[in-house]
Amino acid sequence: MKIKQISVFLENKSGRLAKVTRVLGENGVNIRALSIADTTDFGILRLIVNDPDTAYRVLKEAGFSVNVTDVIAVEIPDVPGGLADPLDCLKDANINIEYLYAFLTRATKAALVVFRVEQIDEAARVLQDRGVRILDGAEVYNL
Amino acid sequence: MYWDREFETMPWEKLRELQLERLKTTVERVYNNVPFYRKVMDERGIKPSDIRTLDDLRMLPFTVKQDLRDNYPFDMFAVPMEEVVRVHASSGTTGKPTVVGYTKNDIRTWSQLMARSLTMAGATRGDVVQNAYGYGLFTGGMGVHYGAELVGATVIPISGGNTDRQLMIMQDFKATILTCTPSYALFLAEEGEKKGIDFKKLPLKAGVFGAEPWSERMRGQLEAKLDIKAHDIYGLSEIIGPGVSMECSAQQGMHIFEDHFLAEIIDPDTGEPLPPGRQGELVITSLTKEAFPIIRYRTRDITMLMDDPCPCGRTHIRMRRVTGRTDDMLIIRGVNVFPSQVESVLLEFGETEPHYLLVVDRKGNLDDLEIWVELSEQWFSDKVRQLEDIEQRLKGRIASVLGISAKIKLVEPRTIPRSEGKAKRVVDRREI
């Protein structure tokens, strides 16, 4: 149910993102989804990859600040208002969303949205109660 | 123009006699009243009566900043606290400042020395002194203030900062003498130019600039832009504050007020004394201080002494502009900053082996400090808010320990260069 997200600290200078993707590529790690949160001085790159354990290890060896966070990936029907339902559902349960990002896949017609919340188990439960499909790790890593 | 002709022009031999007499009194005082000095003298088997000539001073060990830290806050004082009427403080090498104390007499002495200094810059009862040194624990503000009042000048105790108001008051109150750090003076000059102020039409005639290193190039700029004569003043709180030495109208080095201070230049590596004309570290012994007498204090400032006669007629030896430091202290906007202070803050934040770099630059004549801190594993989070929170907390703590604000920049691990042995903690890009 939970999937592993890799976060990497990036200084705001040229070539850093290229370096991360190069390291991952050379080690056969494939990126499934990514988002960057940035400030004037630094950025935090968040990645969903096919092999989080290897990604964590090789980035660490390459000297990056890396951490692993549990997130949930939710399937959202690719129709207007599709995201509103799960968001309402979390709001009703008083669950704050730290951040989220979406990606499309070739395999399904649906959009996938990654949610980062503090109360992850509770979020998964209320979403499932509402009939929202949550993808498990293997499913996401092997997209 | 002299403030105190008798002492300022005292014949050389007489000055030495006076110094010896005062040195004996000082050594006697510290031996009897300051446990630290009694201990170091006893360890070396030296009694105050062993001081028979000025050269005998060399039997006594140096006093260093760490000694002041070890005796924080008041244990170096040679009088009971009832006799201390004021304290000042400057940056220590860690979170704790270096504290100094003054008796009523010390304040009188200091005021006299600052009156001398300001007189050297041409101050008289008719002058209006715009004192833009900071008032507070820092000695600059109150040192100038008391000296200028003693001269009988009108003091504007404006303190530092608020450039618009400084420029308005300079014009409206008809300031004739400006006292502040040289970089701030240059900043005022350029901000004034932008506002279309013609300094040549203002009555401003002199500046007394100190608390940070500057250069002949800056003197040229200040004198041209502000249409004044720019004087260098030197001092440090451990000795008394500003007014340890001051440049006369000849502008060829600063006269050290030898009736109150005994100056030596030493080789910073061996501690051996060096003759006039040789560059080394300035070491000062106070000769008249009551509350905080100090023996052979290593200032860490690099300079040289000049004993050739000065055209101004003063007999006191001169020191050249300070050209550097023998430690890693930085002076940023007139405030002394040690990289180890930053380290102590990072240690407080739970860093066991902090890697950091102080990057100092001069932007538009104002010093700018950026502190790069390598982001450690324990601090990293996938949430921006959490990293920004760390930056904010570090910024707040560093501002309170350093006394100046700094920009905190989190950087990736292992990106701050490690040199062999000692880490490089400072990049100073200022050109002064």
Coordinates of C-alpha atoms in Angstrom, one line a residue:
Chain A
M1 CA 0.0 0.0 0.0
K2 CA 2.7 2.5 0.9
I3 CA 5.3 3.2 -1.6
K4 CA 8.8 4.5 -1.1
Q5 CA 9.7 8.0 -2.3
I6 CA 13.3 9.0 -2.6
S7 CA 14.1 12.7 -1.7
V8 CA 17.3 14.4 -2.6
F9 CA 18.6 17.7 -1.5
L10 CA 19.8 19.9 -4.3
E11 CA 21.7 23.1 -4.1
N12 CA 20.4 25.7 -6.6
K13 CA 23.3 25.4 -9.0
S14 CA 23.6 24.1 -12.5
G15 CA 24.1 20.5 -13.2
R16 CA 22.9 19.0 -9.9
L17 CA 19.7 17.5 -11.3
A18 CA 21.6 16.2 -14.3
K19 CA 24.0 14.5 -11.9
V20 CA 21.3 12.8 -9.9
T21 CA 19.6 11.4 -13.1
R22 CA 23.0 10.3 -14.5
V23 CA 23.8 8.4 -11.3
L24 CA 20.5 6.7 -11.4
G25 CA 20.7 5.9 -15.1
E26 CA 24.2 4.4 -14.8
N27 CA 22.9 2.1 -12.1
G28 CA 19.8 1.0 -14.1
V29 CA 17.3 2.8 -12.0
N30 CA 14.3 4.1 -13.9
I31 CA 12.4 7.1 -12.8
R32 CA 8.6 6.7 -12.7
A33 CA 7.6 10.1 -11.4
L34 CA 9.3 13.2 -10.0
S35 CA 8.6 16.6 -8.6
I36 CA 10.8 19.4 -7.4
A37 CA 10.0 21.8 -4.5
D38 CA 12.3 24.8 -4.8
T39 CA 13.2 27.9 -2.8
T40 CA 15.7 30.6 -3.8
D41 CA 18.7 28.6 -2.5
F42 CA 17.8 24.9 -2.7
G43 CA 15.5 22.4 -4.1
I44 CA 14.2 19.0 -2.9
L45 CA 13.8 16.5 -5.6
R46 CA 11.2 13.8 -4.9
L47 CA 11.4 10.6 -7.0
I48 CA 9.4 7.5 -7.5
V49 CA 11.6 4.9 -9.1
N50 CA 11.5 1.3 -10.0
D51 CA 14.1 0.3 -7.4
P52 CA 14.1 2.6 -4.4
D53 CA 16.7 0.6 -2.4
T54 CA 19.3 0.8 -5.2
A55 CA 18.4 4.4 -5.8
Y56 CA 18.9 5.3 -2.1
R57 CA 22.2 3.4 -2.0
V58 CA 23.8 4.8 -5.2
L59 CA 22.8 8.4 -4.5
K60 CA 24.2 8.2 -1.0
E61 CA 27.4 6.8 -2.4
A62 CA 27.5 9.7 -4.8
G63 CA 27.5 12.0 -1.8
F64 CA 23.9 13.3 -1.9
S65 CA 21.7 14.0 1.1
V66 CA 19.0 11.4 0.5
N67 CA 16.1 10.1 2.5
V68 CA 13.2 7.7 2.0
T69 CA 9.7 8.6 2.9
D70 CA 6.5 6.6 2.7
V71 CA 3.8 8.0 0.4
I72 CA 0.7 6.7 -1.2
A73 CA -0.1 6.6 -4.9
V74 CA -3.8 7.0 -5.7
E75 CA -5.5 6.2 -9.0
I76 CA -7.6 9.2 -10.2
P77 CA -10.1 8.9 -13.0
D78 CA -8.9 11.1 -15.8
V79 CA -12.1 13.2 -15.8
P80 CA -13.0 16.7 -14.7
G81 CA -13.3 16.8 -10.9
G82 CA -11.5 13.5 -10.5
L83 CA -9.0 14.8 -8.0
A84 CA -11.6 16.7 -6.0
D85 CA -13.2 13.5 -4.5
P86 CA -10.2 12.1 -2.8
L87 CA -9.2 15.6 -1.6
D88 CA -12.6 16.2 0.0
C89 CA -12.4 12.8 1.5
L90 CA -9.0 13.7 3.2
K91 CA -10.3 17.0 4.3
D92 CA -13.3 15.4 6.0
A93 CA -11.0 13.2 7.9
N94 CA -8.9 16.2 8.9
I95 CA -5.8 14.8 7.2
N96 CA -3.4 17.5 6.0
I97 CA -1.6 17.0 2.8
E98 CA 2.1 18.0 2.9
Y99 CA 2.3 18.0 -0.8
L100 CA 1.2 15.9 -3.8
Y101 CA 2.1 15.5 -7.5
A102 CA 0.5 13.8 -10.4
F103 CA 1.7 11.7 -13.3
L104 CA 0.2 9.9 -16.2
T105 CA 1.0 6.5 -17.3
R106 CA 0.8 4.7 -20.6
A107 CA -0.7 1.6 -19.0
T108 CA -3.9 3.0 -17.7
K109 CA -6.2 5.8 -18.8
A110 CA -6.2 7.0 -15.2
A111 CA -3.9 9.6 -13.6
L112 CA -1.8 8.7 -10.7
V113 CA -1.3 11.1 -7.8
V114 CA 1.3 10.7 -5.1
F115 CA 0.2 12.0 -1.7
R116 CA 2.5 12.9 1.2
V117 CA 0.6 13.0 4.4
E118 CA 1.6 12.5 8.1
Q119 CA -1.2 10.0 9.0
I120 CA -0.5 7.7 6.1
D121 CA -2.4 4.6 7.3
E122 CA -5.5 6.6 8.2
A123 CA -5.4 8.4 4.8
A124 CA -5.2 5.1 3.0
R125 CA -8.1 3.7 5.0
V126 CA -10.4 6.6 4.4
L127 CA -9.6 6.7 0.7
Q128 CA -10.3 3.0 0.3
D129 CA -13.5 3.4 2.3
R130 CA -14.5 5.9 -0.4
G131 CA -13.7 3.4 -3.1
V132 CA -10.5 5.1 -4.2
R133 CA -8.0 2.7 -5.6
I134 CA -4.5 2.8 -4.0
L135 CA -1.7 1.2 -5.8
D136 CA 0.8 -1.0 -4.1
G137 CA 4.5 -0.8 -4.4
A138 CA 5.1 -3.4 -7.0
E139 CA 2.4 -1.9 -9.2
V140 CA 4.0 1.5 -9.1
Y141 CA 7.7 0.4 -9.4
N142 CA 6.8 -1.7 -12.4
L143 CA 4.7 0.8 -14.3
Chain B
M1 CA 46.7 71.2 18.3
Y2 CA 47.1 69.1 21.5
W3 CA 44.6 68.1 24.1
D4 CA 47.2 67.3 26.7
R5 CA 50.5 68.9 25.6
E6 CA 52.5 67.8 28.7
F7 CA 51.9 64.1 28.2
E8 CA 51.6 64.0 24.4
T9 CA 54.9 65.7 23.8
M10 CA 56.7 64.3 26.9
P11 CA 60.5 63.8 26.2
W12 CA 61.3 60.2 25.5
E13 CA 63.4 59.5 28.6
K14 CA 60.8 61.0 30.9
L15 CA 58.1 58.9 29.1
R16 CA 60.1 55.8 29.8
E17 CA 60.4 56.7 33.5
L18 CA 56.7 57.3 33.7
Q19 CA 56.0 54.0 32.0
L20 CA 58.3 52.1 34.3
E21 CA 56.7 53.6 37.4
R22 CA 53.2 52.8 36.1
L23 CA 54.2 49.3 35.0
K24 CA 55.5 48.5 38.5
T25 CA 52.2 49.7 40.0
T26 CA 50.2 47.7 37.4
V27 CA 52.1 44.4 38.0
E28 CA 51.8 45.0 41.8
R29 CA 48.0 45.5 41.4
V30 CA 47.4 42.4 39.2
Y31 CA 49.6 40.2 41.4
N32 CA 47.7 41.2 44.5
N33 CA 44.2 41.3 43.1
V34 CA 43.8 39.0 40.1
P35 CA 44.2 35.3 41.0
F36 CA 45.0 34.5 37.3
Y37 CA 48.0 36.8 37.3
R38 CA 49.2 35.7 40.7
K39 CA 49.1 32.1 39.6
V40 CA 51.0 32.6 36.3
M41 CA 53.6 34.7 38.1
D42 CA 54.0 32.3 41.0
E43 CA 54.4 29.4 38.5
R44 CA 57.3 31.3 37.0
G45 CA 58.7 32.4 40.4
I46 CA 58.3 36.1 39.5
K47 CA 57.4 38.7 42.1
P48 CA 56.3 42.2 41.3
S49 CA 59.6 43.5 42.8
D50 CA 61.4 41.7 40.0
I51 CA 60.2 44.3 37.6
R52 CA 63.1 46.8 37.7
T53 CA 63.3 47.9 34.0
L54 CA 60.9 48.1 31.2
D55 CA 62.6 45.1 29.6
D56 CA 61.8 43.0 32.6
L57 CA 58.2 43.0 31.3
R58 CA 59.4 40.2 29.1
M59 CA 59.6 37.9 32.1
L60 CA 55.8 38.0 32.3
P61 CA 53.8 35.6 30.1
F62 CA 51.4 36.8 27.4
T63 CA 47.7 37.1 28.1
V64 CA 45.4 35.7 25.4
K65 CA 41.7 35.8 24.7
Q66 CA 41.2 32.3 26.0
D67 CA 42.5 33.5 29.4
L68 CA 39.7 36.0 29.4
R69 CA 37.2 33.3 28.4
D70 CA 38.5 31.1 31.2
N71 CA 37.8 33.9 33.7
Y72 CA 34.4 34.8 32.4
P73 CA 32.8 37.0 33.3
F74 CA 34.5 39.1 36.0
D75 CA 37.4 37.1 37.3
M76 CA 40.0 39.2 35.6
F77 CA 38.8 42.3 37.4
A78 CA 41.3 43.8 39.9
V79 CA 38.8 45.7 42.0
P80 CA 35.6 44.7 43.8
M81 CA 32.4 45.0 41.8
E82 CA 31.3 48.0 43.9
E83 CA 34.1 50.0 42.2
V84 CA 33.1 48.9 38.7
V85 CA 30.9 51.5 37.2
R86 CA 30.5 50.1 33.7
V87 CA 31.1 46.9 31.7
H88 CA 31.6 46.5 28.0
A89 CA 31.9 43.3 26.0
S90 CA 33.2 42.1 22.7
S91 CA 33.0 38.8 20.8
G92 CA 34.5 35.8 22.4
T93 CA 35.6 32.8 20.4
T94 CA 32.6 30.9 21.4
G95 CA 29.1 31.8 22.5
K96 CA 30.3 33.8 25.5
P97 CA 31.6 37.3 25.1
T98 CA 34.8 38.8 26.5
V99 CA 33.8 41.1 29.3
V100 CA 35.8 44.2 30.5
G101 CA 35.1 46.5 33.4
Y102 CA 35.8 50.2 34.2
T103 CA 36.1 52.1 37.5
K104 CA 35.2 55.8 37.6
N105 CA 38.9 56.6 37.1
D106 CA 39.1 54.3 34.1
I107 CA 36.2 56.1 32.5
R108 CA 38.0 59.4 33.2
T109 CA 41.2 58.0 31.6
W110 CA 39.3 56.7 28.6
S111 CA 37.5 60.0 28.1
Q112 CA 40.8 61.8 28.3
L113 CA 42.3 59.5 25.6
M114 CA 39.3 59.9 23.4
A115 CA 39.4 63.7 23.9
R116 CA 43.1 63.5 22.8
S117 CA 42.1 61.5 19.8
L118 CA 39.3 63.7 18.7
T119 CA 41.5 66.8 19.1
M120 CA 44.0 65.2 16.8
A121 CA 41.2 65.2 14.2
G122 CA 40.6 68.9 14.9
A123 CA 37.7 68.7 17.3
T124 CA 37.1 71.7 19.5
R125 CA 34.2 73.0 21.6
G126 CA 32.6 74.5 18.5
D127 CA 32.3 71.1 16.7
V128 CA 29.3 68.9 16.1
V129 CA 30.2 65.2 16.3
Q130 CA 27.9 62.8 14.6
N131 CA 28.7 59.6 16.4
A132 CA 27.5 56.8 14.2
Y133 CA 29.4 54.1 16.1
G134 CA 27.1 51.6 17.8
Y135 CA 26.1 52.3 21.4
G136 CA 25.9 49.4 23.7
L137 CA 28.2 46.6 24.8
F138 CA 30.5 47.6 22.0
T139 CA 33.0 50.3 23.1
G140 CA 32.8 52.4 20.0
G141 CA 29.7 54.5 20.7
M142 CA 30.3 55.4 24.3
G143 CA 34.0 55.8 23.9
V144 CA 33.6 58.5 21.3
H145 CA 30.7 60.0 23.2
Y146 CA 32.5 60.6 26.4
G147 CA 35.6 62.0 24.7
A148 CA 33.6 64.4 22.5
E149 CA 31.7 65.7 25.5
L150 CA 35.0 66.2 27.4
V151 CA 36.3 68.3 24.5
G152 CA 33.1 70.3 24.8
A153 CA 31.8 69.5 21.3
T154 CA 28.1 68.9 20.7
V155 CA 27.5 65.2 20.4
I156 CA 24.8 63.6 18.2
P157 CA 24.5 60.1 19.7
I158 CA 22.8 58.8 16.6
S159 CA 24.5 55.3 16.8
G160 CA 24.8 53.1 13.7
G161 CA 22.3 52.4 10.9
N162 CA 19.3 54.2 9.4
T163 CA 21.2 55.9 6.6
D164 CA 18.4 58.3 5.5
R165 CA 18.2 59.7 9.0
Q166 CA 22.0 59.9 9.2
L167 CA 22.1 62.0 6.1
M168 CA 19.2 64.2 7.1
I169 CA 20.7 64.9 10.5
M170 CA 24.2 65.5 9.1
Q171 CA 22.8 68.3 7.0
D172 CA 20.2 69.7 9.4
F173 CA 22.4 69.6 12.5
K174 CA 25.5 70.8 10.6
A175 CA 27.8 68.0 11.7
T176 CA 31.5 68.8 11.4
I177 CA 33.0 65.5 12.5
L178 CA 31.7 62.0 11.5
T179 CA 32.7 59.0 13.6
C180 CA 31.9 55.5 12.4
T181 CA 33.4 52.5 10.7
P182 CA 35.2 53.5 7.4
S183 CA 32.9 51.2 5.3
Y184 CA 29.8 52.8 6.8
A185 CA 31.2 56.2 6.0
L186 CA 31.8 55.2 2.4
F187 CA 28.3 53.8 2.3
L188 CA 26.9 57.1 3.7
A189 CA 28.9 59.0 1.1
E190 CA 27.6 57.0 -1.8
E191 CA 24.0 57.0 -0.6
G192 CA 24.3 60.8 -0.1
E193 CA 25.6 61.2 -3.7
K194 CA 22.6 59.3 -5.0
K195 CA 20.4 61.7 -3.2
G196 CA 22.2 64.6 -4.8
I197 CA 23.9 65.8 -1.5
D198 CA 26.9 68.0 -2.2
F199 CA 29.2 67.2 0.7
K200 CA 31.5 70.1 -0.4
K201 CA 28.8 72.4 0.7
L202 CA 28.4 70.8 4.1
P203 CA 30.4 71.9 7.1
L204 CA 31.7 68.3 7.6
K205 CA 35.5 68.6 8.0
A206 CA 36.9 65.4 9.5
G207 CA 36.2 61.7 10.1
V208 CA 37.4 59.4 12.8
F209 CA 37.2 56.0 11.4
G210 CA 38.0 52.7 13.1
A211 CA 36.8 49.3 14.4
E212 CA 37.8 47.6 11.1
P213 CA 40.7 47.4 8.7
W214 CA 40.8 49.9 5.9
S215 CA 43.2 51.1 3.3
E216 CA 44.9 54.2 1.8
R217 CA 42.6 53.6 -1.2
M218 CA 39.5 53.9 1.0
R219 CA 41.0 57.0 2.6
G220 CA 41.4 58.6 -0.8
Q221 CA 37.8 57.8 -1.6
L222 CA 36.4 59.0 1.7
E223 CA 38.4 62.3 1.6
A224 CA 37.3 63.0 -2.0
K225 CA 33.7 62.1 -1.6
L226 CA 33.0 63.6 1.8
D227 CA 35.5 66.5 1.4
I228 CA 37.0 65.8 4.8
K229 CA 40.3 64.7 6.4
A230 CA 39.9 61.0 7.3
H231 CA 41.8 59.7 10.4
D232 CA 42.4 56.2 11.5
I233 CA 41.8 55.3 15.1
Y234 CA 42.7 52.1 16.8
G235 CA 41.5 50.3 20.0
L236 CA 40.1 47.2 21.4
S237 CA 37.9 46.6 24.4
E238 CA 40.4 44.3 26.1
I239 CA 42.7 47.3 26.3
I240 CA 40.2 50.1 26.8
G241 CA 38.2 50.5 23.6
P242 CA 38.9 53.1 20.9
G243 CA 41.6 55.6 21.9
V244 CA 44.6 53.2 22.2
S245 CA 46.2 54.9 19.3
M246 CA 45.2 57.6 16.9
E247 CA 46.4 59.2 13.7
C248 CA 47.5 62.9 13.9
S249 CA 47.2 65.4 11.1
A250 CA 50.4 64.0 9.6
Q251 CA 48.4 60.8 8.8
Q252 CA 51.5 58.7 9.0
G253 CA 50.6 56.1 11.5
M254 CA 48.7 56.1 14.8
H255 CA 50.3 57.4 17.9
I256 CA 50.0 54.9 20.7
F257 CA 49.3 56.7 23.9
E258 CA 52.4 55.5 25.7
D259 CA 51.7 57.2 29.0
H260 CA 48.8 54.6 29.4
F261 CA 49.9 51.7 27.2
L262 CA 53.1 49.8 26.7
A263 CA 53.4 48.4 23.2
E264 CA 55.5 45.6 21.9
I265 CA 55.7 43.9 18.5
I266 CA 56.4 40.2 18.6
D267 CA 57.0 37.4 16.1
P268 CA 53.6 35.7 16.4
D269 CA 55.2 32.2 16.0
T270 CA 58.1 32.5 18.5
G271 CA 56.8 35.3 20.8
E272 CA 60.2 37.0 20.4
P273 CA 60.2 40.8 20.4
L274 CA 60.8 42.6 17.2
P275 CA 62.3 46.1 16.8
P276 CA 60.5 49.1 15.3
G277 CA 60.3 48.8 11.5
R278 CA 59.6 45.1 11.6
Q279 CA 56.1 43.7 11.1
G280 CA 54.6 41.5 13.7
E281 CA 51.8 41.1 16.2
L282 CA 51.0 44.0 18.5
V283 CA 51.1 43.2 22.2
I284 CA 49.9 45.7 24.7
T285 CA 50.2 46.1 28.5
S286 CA 47.9 48.6 30.2
L287 CA 49.7 51.0 32.6
T288 CA 46.9 52.9 34.3
K289 CA 43.8 50.7 34.2
E290 CA 42.2 49.9 37.5
A291 CA 39.3 47.5 37.0
F292 CA 40.7 45.6 34.1
P293 CA 44.5 45.8 34.0
I294 CA 46.0 43.6 31.4
I295 CA 49.6 42.3 30.9
R296 CA 51.1 41.7 27.5
Y297 CA 47.8 41.1 25.8
R298 CA 48.2 39.5 22.4
T299 CA 45.9 41.7 20.2
R300 CA 46.4 39.3 17.1
D301 CA 46.6 42.5 15.0
I302 CA 49.5 42.7 12.6
T303 CA 51.3 46.0 12.4
M304 CA 54.7 47.6 12.9
L305 CA 56.0 50.3 15.2
M306 CA 57.6 53.5 13.8
D307 CA 59.9 55.5 16.2
D308 CA 61.1 58.2 13.9
P309 CA 60.0 61.7 14.9
C310 CA 56.6 62.8 13.8
P311 CA 56.1 66.3 12.3
C312 CA 53.2 66.9 14.7
G313 CA 55.6 67.1 17.6
R314 CA 54.1 64.2 19.6
T315 CA 56.7 61.9 21.1
H316 CA 54.5 58.8 21.3
I317 CA 55.6 56.0 19.1
R318 CA 53.4 55.3 16.1
M319 CA 51.9 52.1 14.7
R320 CA 51.1 51.5 11.1
R321 CA 47.6 50.6 9.9
V322 CA 46.6 47.1 10.9
T323 CA 47.2 44.9 7.9
G324 CA 46.0 41.6 9.1
R325 CA 45.4 39.2 11.9
T326 CA 47.3 36.3 13.4
D327 CA 44.1 34.4 14.1
D328 CA 41.0 33.8 12.0
M329 CA 39.0 36.7 13.5
L330 CA 37.0 38.6 10.9
I331 CA 35.7 42.1 11.3
I332 CA 32.3 42.4 9.7
R333 CA 30.5 45.8 9.8
G334 CA 32.8 46.7 12.7
V335 CA 31.8 43.6 14.7
N336 CA 34.5 41.0 15.6
V337 CA 33.5 37.5 14.4
F338 CA 35.2 34.3 15.0
P339 CA 34.4 31.2 12.9
S340 CA 34.5 29.2 16.1
Q341 CA 31.4 31.1 17.3
V342 CA 29.5 29.7 14.3
E343 CA 30.8 26.3 15.1
S344 CA 29.5 26.6 18.7
V345 CA 26.1 27.3 17.4
L346 CA 26.1 24.4 15.0
L347 CA 27.2 22.2 17.9
E348 CA 24.2 23.4 19.9
F349 CA 22.0 22.3 17.0
G350 CA 23.3 18.8 17.5
E351 CA 25.9 18.7 14.8
T352 CA 28.8 16.6 15.9
E353 CA 31.3 17.5 13.2
P354 CA 29.9 20.7 11.6
H355 CA 31.2 21.7 8.2
Y356 CA 30.6 25.3 7.4
L357 CA 32.1 28.3 5.6
L358 CA 31.8 32.0 6.2
V359 CA 31.7 33.9 3.0
V360 CA 32.2 37.6 3.4
D361 CA 31.7 40.1 0.7
R362 CA 31.4 43.8 0.4
K363 CA 28.2 44.7 -1.5
G364 CA 27.8 48.5 -2.1
N365 CA 30.4 49.2 0.6
L366 CA 28.6 47.2 3.2
D367 CA 29.8 43.9 4.5
D368 CA 27.7 40.9 3.7
L369 CA 28.0 37.6 5.6
E370 CA 26.8 34.4 4.2
I371 CA 27.2 31.2 6.2
W372 CA 27.2 28.0 4.2
V373 CA 26.3 24.9 6.3
E374 CA 26.5 21.5 4.9
L375 CA 23.2 19.8 5.3
S376 CA 23.6 16.8 7.6
E377 CA 21.6 13.6 7.3
Q378 CA 19.7 14.3 10.5
W379 CA 18.5 17.6 9.2
F380 CA 17.4 16.6 5.8
S381 CA 13.7 16.2 5.2
D382 CA 11.6 15.9 2.1
K383 CA 9.6 18.9 3.4
V384 CA 10.7 22.4 2.4
R385 CA 9.1 23.8 5.5
Q386 CA 11.3 21.8 7.7
L387 CA 14.5 22.9 6.0
E388 CA 13.4 26.5 6.0
D389 CA 12.7 26.2 9.7
I390 CA 16.2 25.0 10.3
E391 CA 17.5 28.0 8.4
Q392 CA 15.4 30.4 10.4
R393 CA 16.4 28.9 13.7
L394 CA 20.1 28.9 12.8
K395 CA 19.8 32.5 11.5
G396 CA 18.2 33.6 14.8
R397 CA 20.8 31.9 17.0
I398 CA 23.7 33.1 14.9
A399 CA 22.5 36.6 15.0
S400 CA 22.3 36.5 18.7
V401 CA 25.7 35.0 19.2
L402 CA 27.5 37.0 16.6
G403 CA 25.7 40.3 17.1
I404 CA 25.2 40.7 13.3
S405 CA 22.8 39.0 10.9
A406 CA 24.0 36.5 8.4
K407 CA 22.3 34.7 5.6
I408 CA 22.2 31.0 6.1
K409 CA 22.7 28.8 3.1
L410 CA 22.3 25.1 3.3
V411 CA 24.6 23.3 0.9
E412 CA 25.0 19.6 -0.1
P413 CA 27.2 17.4 2.0
R414 CA 30.9 17.3 1.2
T415 CA 30.8 20.3 -1.0
I416 CA 32.7 22.6 1.4
P417 CA 36.4 22.1 0.6
R418 CA 38.4 20.3 3.2
S419 CA 42.1 21.2 3.1
E420 CA 44.7 19.0 4.7
G421 CA 44.7 19.2 8.5
K422 CA 42.8 22.4 9.1
A423 CA 39.5 23.1 7.5
K424 CA 39.1 26.3 5.6
R425 CA 36.4 28.3 7.4
V426 CA 36.5 31.6 5.7
V427 CA 36.3 33.0 2.2
D428 CA 36.8 36.8 2.3
R429 CA 36.1 38.4 -1.0
R430 CA 36.2 42.0 0.3
E431 CA 38.7 44.3 -1.4
I432 CA 39.6 47.1 1.0

